[in-house]
PDB file of C-alpha atoms in Angstrom:
ATOM      1  CA  MET A 204     -14.119  17.329 -15.084  1.00  0.00           C
ATOM      2  CA  GLY A 205     -12.368  14.366 -16.305  1.00  0.00           C
ATOM      3  CA  LYS A 206      -9.127  12.432 -14.573  1.00  0.00           C
ATOM      4  CA  GLN A 207      -8.529  13.470 -11.006  1.00  0.00           C
ATOM      5  CA  ILE A 208      -5.006  15.269 -10.487  1.00  0.00           C
ATOM      6  CA  LYS A 209      -2.156  14.448  -8.295  1.00  0.00           C
ATOM      7  CA  PHE A 210      -0.551  17.420  -5.351  1.00  0.00           C
ATOM      8  CA  HIS A 211      -0.115  17.682  -2.112  1.00  0.00           C
ATOM      9  CA  PHE A 212      -0.805  20.702  -0.300  1.00  0.00           C
ATOM     10  CA  ASN A 213       1.937  22.968   1.544  1.00  0.00           C
ATOM     11  CA  PRO A 214      -0.475  25.536   3.840  1.00  0.00           C
ATOM     12  CA  PHE A 215       2.691  27.095   4.562  1.00  0.00           C
ATOM     13  CA  LYS A 216       3.288  28.851   1.159  1.00  0.00           C
ATOM     14  CA  ARG A 217       1.465  31.620  -0.947  1.00  0.00           C
ATOM     15  CA  GLY A 218      -1.605  31.499  -3.711  1.00  0.00           C
ATOM     16  CA  VAL A 219      -0.804  28.308  -6.241  1.00  0.00           C
ATOM     17  CA  ASN A 220       2.577  27.999  -4.307  1.00  0.00           C
ATOM     18  CA  GLN A 221       0.710  26.210  -2.124  1.00  0.00           C
ATOM     19  CA  VAL A 222       0.476  22.862  -5.052  1.00  0.00           C
ATOM     20  CA  LEU A 223       2.656  23.322  -7.301  1.00  0.00           C
ATOM     21  CA  GLY A 224       6.653  23.521  -7.162  1.00  0.00           C
ATOM     22  CA  PRO A 225       7.988  26.731  -8.485  1.00  0.00           C
ATOM     23  CA  LEU A 226       9.124  25.183 -12.224  1.00  0.00           C
ATOM     24  CA  GLU A 227       5.889  23.924 -11.981  1.00  0.00           C
ATOM     25  CA  ARG A 228       3.996  27.145 -11.456  1.00  0.00           C
ATOM     26  CA  ASP A 229       5.702  28.433 -14.143  1.00  0.00           C
ATOM     27  CA  ILE A 230       4.496  25.554 -16.684  1.00  0.00           C
ATOM     28  CA  MET A 231       1.478  25.832 -15.962  1.00  0.00           C
ATOM     29  CA  GLU A 232       1.927  29.959 -16.103  1.00  0.00           C
ATOM     30  CA  ALA A 233       3.089  28.905 -19.510  1.00  0.00           C
ATOM     31  CA  LEU A 234       0.396  26.523 -21.036  1.00  0.00           C
ATOM     32  CA  TRP A 235      -2.464  28.809 -20.005  1.00  0.00           C
ATOM     33  CA  SER A 236      -1.006  31.944 -21.408  1.00  0.00           C
ATOM     34  CA  HIS A 237       0.282  30.237 -24.716  1.00  0.00           C
ATOM     35  CA  GLY A 238      -1.793  27.012 -25.166  1.00  0.00           C
ATOM     36  CA  GLU A 239      -0.195  24.243 -26.323  1.00  0.00           C
ATOM     37  CA  SER A 240       2.987  24.518 -26.213  1.00  0.00           C
ATOM     38  CA  SER A 241       6.111  22.508 -26.764  1.00  0.00           C
ATOM     39  CA  VAL A 242       8.706  22.292 -24.477  1.00  0.00           C
ATOM     40  CA  LYS A 243      10.567  25.068 -26.239  1.00  0.00           C
ATOM     41  CA  ASP A 244       7.617  27.326 -26.271  1.00  0.00           C
ATOM     42  CA  ILE A 245       7.673  26.519 -22.790  1.00  0.00           C
ATOM     43  CA  ARG A 246      11.130  27.713 -21.482  1.00  0.00           C
ATOM     44  CA  ASN A 247      11.148  30.460 -24.096  1.00  0.00           C
ATOM     45  CA  ALA A 248       7.429  32.247 -21.965  1.00  0.00           C
ATOM     46  CA  PHE A 249       9.155  32.488 -18.556  1.00  0.00           C
ATOM     47  CA  PRO A 250      11.319  36.024 -17.965  1.00  0.00           C
ATOM     48  CA  THR A 251      14.933  35.858 -18.869  1.00  0.00           C
ATOM     49  CA  THR A 252      15.512  35.448 -15.156  1.00  0.00           C
ATOM     50  CA  ARG A 253      14.626  32.133 -14.832  1.00  0.00           C
ATOM     51  CA  ASP A 254      17.132  30.768 -15.593  1.00  0.00           C
ATOM     52  CA  ILE A 255      16.010  26.253 -16.185  1.00  0.00           C
ATOM     53  CA  SER A 256      17.909  24.265 -18.239  1.00  0.00           C
ATOM     54  CA  TYR A 257      16.031  22.322 -20.785  1.00  0.00           C
ATOM     55  CA  SER A 258      15.754  18.877 -19.816  1.00  0.00           C
ATOM     56  CA  ALA A 259      14.481  20.287 -16.136  1.00  0.00           C
ATOM     57  CA  VAL A 260      11.697  21.431 -18.149  1.00  0.00           C
ATOM     58  CA  ILE A 261      11.070  17.940 -20.242  1.00  0.00           C
ATOM     59  CA  THR A 262      11.385  16.528 -16.658  1.00  0.00           C
ATOM     60  CA  VAL A 263       9.086  18.750 -15.365  1.00  0.00           C
ATOM     61  CA  THR A 264       6.306  18.700 -17.830  1.00  0.00           C
ATOM     62  CA  ASN A 265       6.642  14.657 -18.533  1.00  0.00           C
ATOM     63  CA  ARG A 266       5.667  14.491 -14.908  1.00  0.00           C
ATOM     64  CA  MET A 267       3.030  17.040 -14.540  1.00  0.00           C
ATOM     65  CA  VAL A 268       1.710  14.510 -17.437  1.00  0.00           C
ATOM     66  CA  GLU A 269       1.709  11.749 -15.021  1.00  0.00           C
ATOM     67  CA  LYS A 270       0.371  13.996 -12.787  1.00  0.00           C
ATOM     68  CA  GLY A 271      -2.573  14.192 -14.722  1.00  0.00           C
ATOM     69  CA  LEU A 272      -2.006  18.134 -15.103  1.00  0.00           C
ATOM     70  CA  VAL A 273      -0.890  18.460 -18.747  1.00  0.00           C
ATOM     71  CA  LYS A 274      -1.995  16.406 -21.858  1.00  0.00           C
ATOM     72  CA  ARG A 275       0.483  15.244 -24.349  1.00  0.00           C
ATOM     73  CA  THR A 276       0.626  14.680 -27.591  1.00  0.00           C
ATOM     74  CA  LYS A 277       2.801  14.018 -30.310  1.00  0.00           C
ATOM     75  CA  ILE A 278       3.503  15.955 -33.772  1.00  0.00           C
ATOM     76  CA  GLY A 279       5.672  14.897 -35.707  1.00  0.00           C
ATOM     77  CA  LYS A 280       8.642  14.164 -33.488  1.00  0.00           C
ATOM     78  CA  ALA A 281       8.086  16.398 -31.136  1.00  0.00           C
ATOM     79  CA  TYR A 282       5.883  15.643 -27.775  1.00  0.00           C
ATOM     80  CA  PHE A 283       3.038  19.098 -27.014  1.00  0.00           C
ATOM     81  CA  TYR A 284       2.013  19.818 -23.987  1.00  0.00           C
ATOM     82  CA  LEU A 285      -1.866  20.949 -23.281  1.00  0.00           C
ATOM     83  CA  PRO A 286      -2.997  21.786 -19.720  1.00  0.00           C
ATOM     84  CA  ALA A 287      -5.626  19.297 -18.290  1.00  0.00           C
ATOM     85  CA  TYR A 288      -7.609  22.009 -16.859  1.00  0.00           C
ATOM     86  CA  SER A 289      -8.666  26.046 -17.235  1.00  0.00           C
ATOM     87  CA  LYS A 290      -6.788  28.126 -15.403  1.00  0.00           C
ATOM     88  CA  ASP A 291     -10.330  29.073 -13.321  1.00  0.00           C
ATOM     89  CA  GLU A 292     -10.860  24.593 -13.199  1.00  0.00           C
ATOM     90  CA  PHE A 293      -7.929  24.345 -11.995  1.00  0.00           C
ATOM     91  CA  LEU A 294      -7.568  26.928  -9.105  1.00  0.00           C
ATOM     92  CA  GLU A 295     -11.981  25.666  -8.495  1.00  0.00           C
ATOM     93  CA  LEU A 296     -10.774  21.279  -8.219  1.00  0.00           C
ATOM     94  CA  VAL A 297      -7.229  22.280  -5.769  1.00  0.00           C
ATOM     95  CA  SER A 298     -10.074  24.618  -3.342  1.00  0.00           C
ATOM     96  CA  LYS A 299     -12.894  21.808  -3.808  1.00  0.00           C
ATOM     97  CA  LYS A 300      -9.948  19.330  -2.120  1.00  0.00           C
ATOM     98  CA  VAL A 301      -8.498  21.174   0.078  1.00  0.00           C
ATOM     99  CA  VAL A 302     -12.052  21.952   1.671  1.00  0.00           C
ATOM    100  CA  GLU A 303     -12.812  18.402   1.692  1.00  0.00           C
ATOM    101  CA  GLY A 304      -9.581  17.654   2.992  1.00  0.00           C
ATOM    102  CA  ALA A 305      -9.384  20.192   5.904  1.00  0.00           C
ATOM    103  CA  SER A 306     -12.897  18.738   7.202  1.00  0.00           C
ATOM    104  CA  GLU A 307     -12.054  15.505   7.276  1.00  0.00           C
ATOM    105  CA  LEU A 308      -9.449  17.234  10.090  1.00  0.00           C
ATOM    106  CA  SER A 309     -11.899  19.770  12.201  1.00  0.00           C
ATOM    107  CA  PHE A 310     -14.789  20.137   9.915  1.00  0.00           C
ATOM    108  CA  ASP A 311     -16.323  22.858  12.247  1.00  0.00           C
ATOM    109  CA  SER A 312     -12.625  24.045  12.931  1.00  0.00           C
ATOM    110  CA  VAL A 313     -12.581  24.737   9.157  1.00  0.00           C
ATOM    111  CA  MET A 314     -16.013  26.444   8.739  1.00  0.00           C
ATOM    112  CA  VAL A 315     -15.278  28.833  11.794  1.00  0.00           C
ATOM    113  CA  HIS A 316     -12.073  29.992   9.878  1.00  0.00           C
ATOM    114  CA  PHE A 317     -13.758  30.243   6.614  1.00  0.00           C
ATOM    115  CA  VAL A 318     -16.200  32.688   8.106  1.00  0.00           C
ATOM    116  CA  ASP A 319     -13.966  34.517   9.847  1.00  0.00           C
ATOM    117  CA  TYR A 320     -11.270  34.509   7.020  1.00  0.00           C
ATOM    118  CA  MET A 321     -14.698  35.884   4.931  1.00  0.00           C
ATOM    119  CA  ALA A 322     -15.753  38.567   7.691  1.00  0.00           C
ATOM    120  CA  GLN A 323     -11.759  40.693   8.319  1.00  0.00           C
ATOM    121  CA  MET A 324     -10.706  40.405   4.566  1.00  0.00           C
ATOM    122  CA  ALA A 325     -13.960  40.861   2.556  1.00  0.00           C
ATOM    123  CA  PRO A 326     -16.868  41.711   4.415  1.00  0.00           C
ATOM    124  CA  ASP A 327     -19.652  42.593   1.666  1.00  0.00           C
ATOM    125  CA  LYS A 328     -19.104  38.490   1.034  1.00  0.00           C
ATOM    126  CA  ILE A 329     -20.441  37.707   4.491  1.00  0.00           C
ATOM    127  CA  GLU A 330     -23.979  38.579   2.940  1.00  0.00           C
ATOM    128  CA  TYR A 331     -23.648  36.163  -0.549  1.00  0.00           C
ATOM    129  CA  PHE A 332     -22.967  33.638   1.406  1.00  0.00           C
ATOM    130  CA  SER A 333     -25.620  33.569   3.880  1.00  0.00           C
ATOM    131  CA  LYS A 334     -27.739  34.065   0.624  1.00  0.00           C
ATOM    132  CA  LEU A 335     -25.804  30.862  -0.856  1.00  0.00           C
ATOM    133  CA  ILE A 336     -26.675  28.765   2.185  1.00  0.00           C
ATOM    134  CA  GLU A 337     -30.117  29.468   2.516  1.00  0.00           C
ATOM    135  CA  LEU A 338     -30.784  28.997  -0.704  1.00  0.00           C
ATOM    136  CA  LYS A 339     -28.626  25.344  -0.025  1.00  0.00           C
ATOM    137  CA  ARG A 340     -31.453  24.915   2.018  1.00  0.00           C
ATOM    138  CA  GLN A 341     -34.257  25.862   0.239  1.00  0.00           C
ATOM    139  CA  ASN A 342     -32.600  23.225  -2.479  1.00  0.00           C
ATOM    140  CA  LYS A 343     -32.365  25.759  -5.022  1.00  0.00           C
ATOM    141  CA  PRO A 344     -29.322  26.509  -7.812  1.00  0.00           C
ATOM    142  CA  GLN A 345     -26.802  28.905  -7.968  1.00  0.00           C
ATOM    143  CA  LYS A 346     -27.724  32.345  -9.188  1.00  0.00           C
TER     144      LYS A 346
END
């Protein structure tokens, strides 16, 4: 993964809204779904109930370019936008940065809460993580 992206983490929101504003999220979802798109294409991908001005989409999309979330290409007189990362790459990068940031506060606390959360949400994953830890101890690549 190339350039470092800029985002702010809000633990009181849910899902991708923890790192993207509502319009940023809609823009990224449009780009992830449709690929390279003009601002008009992006805006047309929004639900009809989403009443956002064309200029707001331009402004936010250009800010997303500055943050490293989106790439911009000029073709003729128009700009086209493409996500800098696939959705999976983005979620992986954000997850990594969130864990690193939280671990700087209290590594032990983060790990305890992670294991407690996994035990509640997906008890079957405990065995997966146990095996992953053992592989890391043995310095073997993950399968």
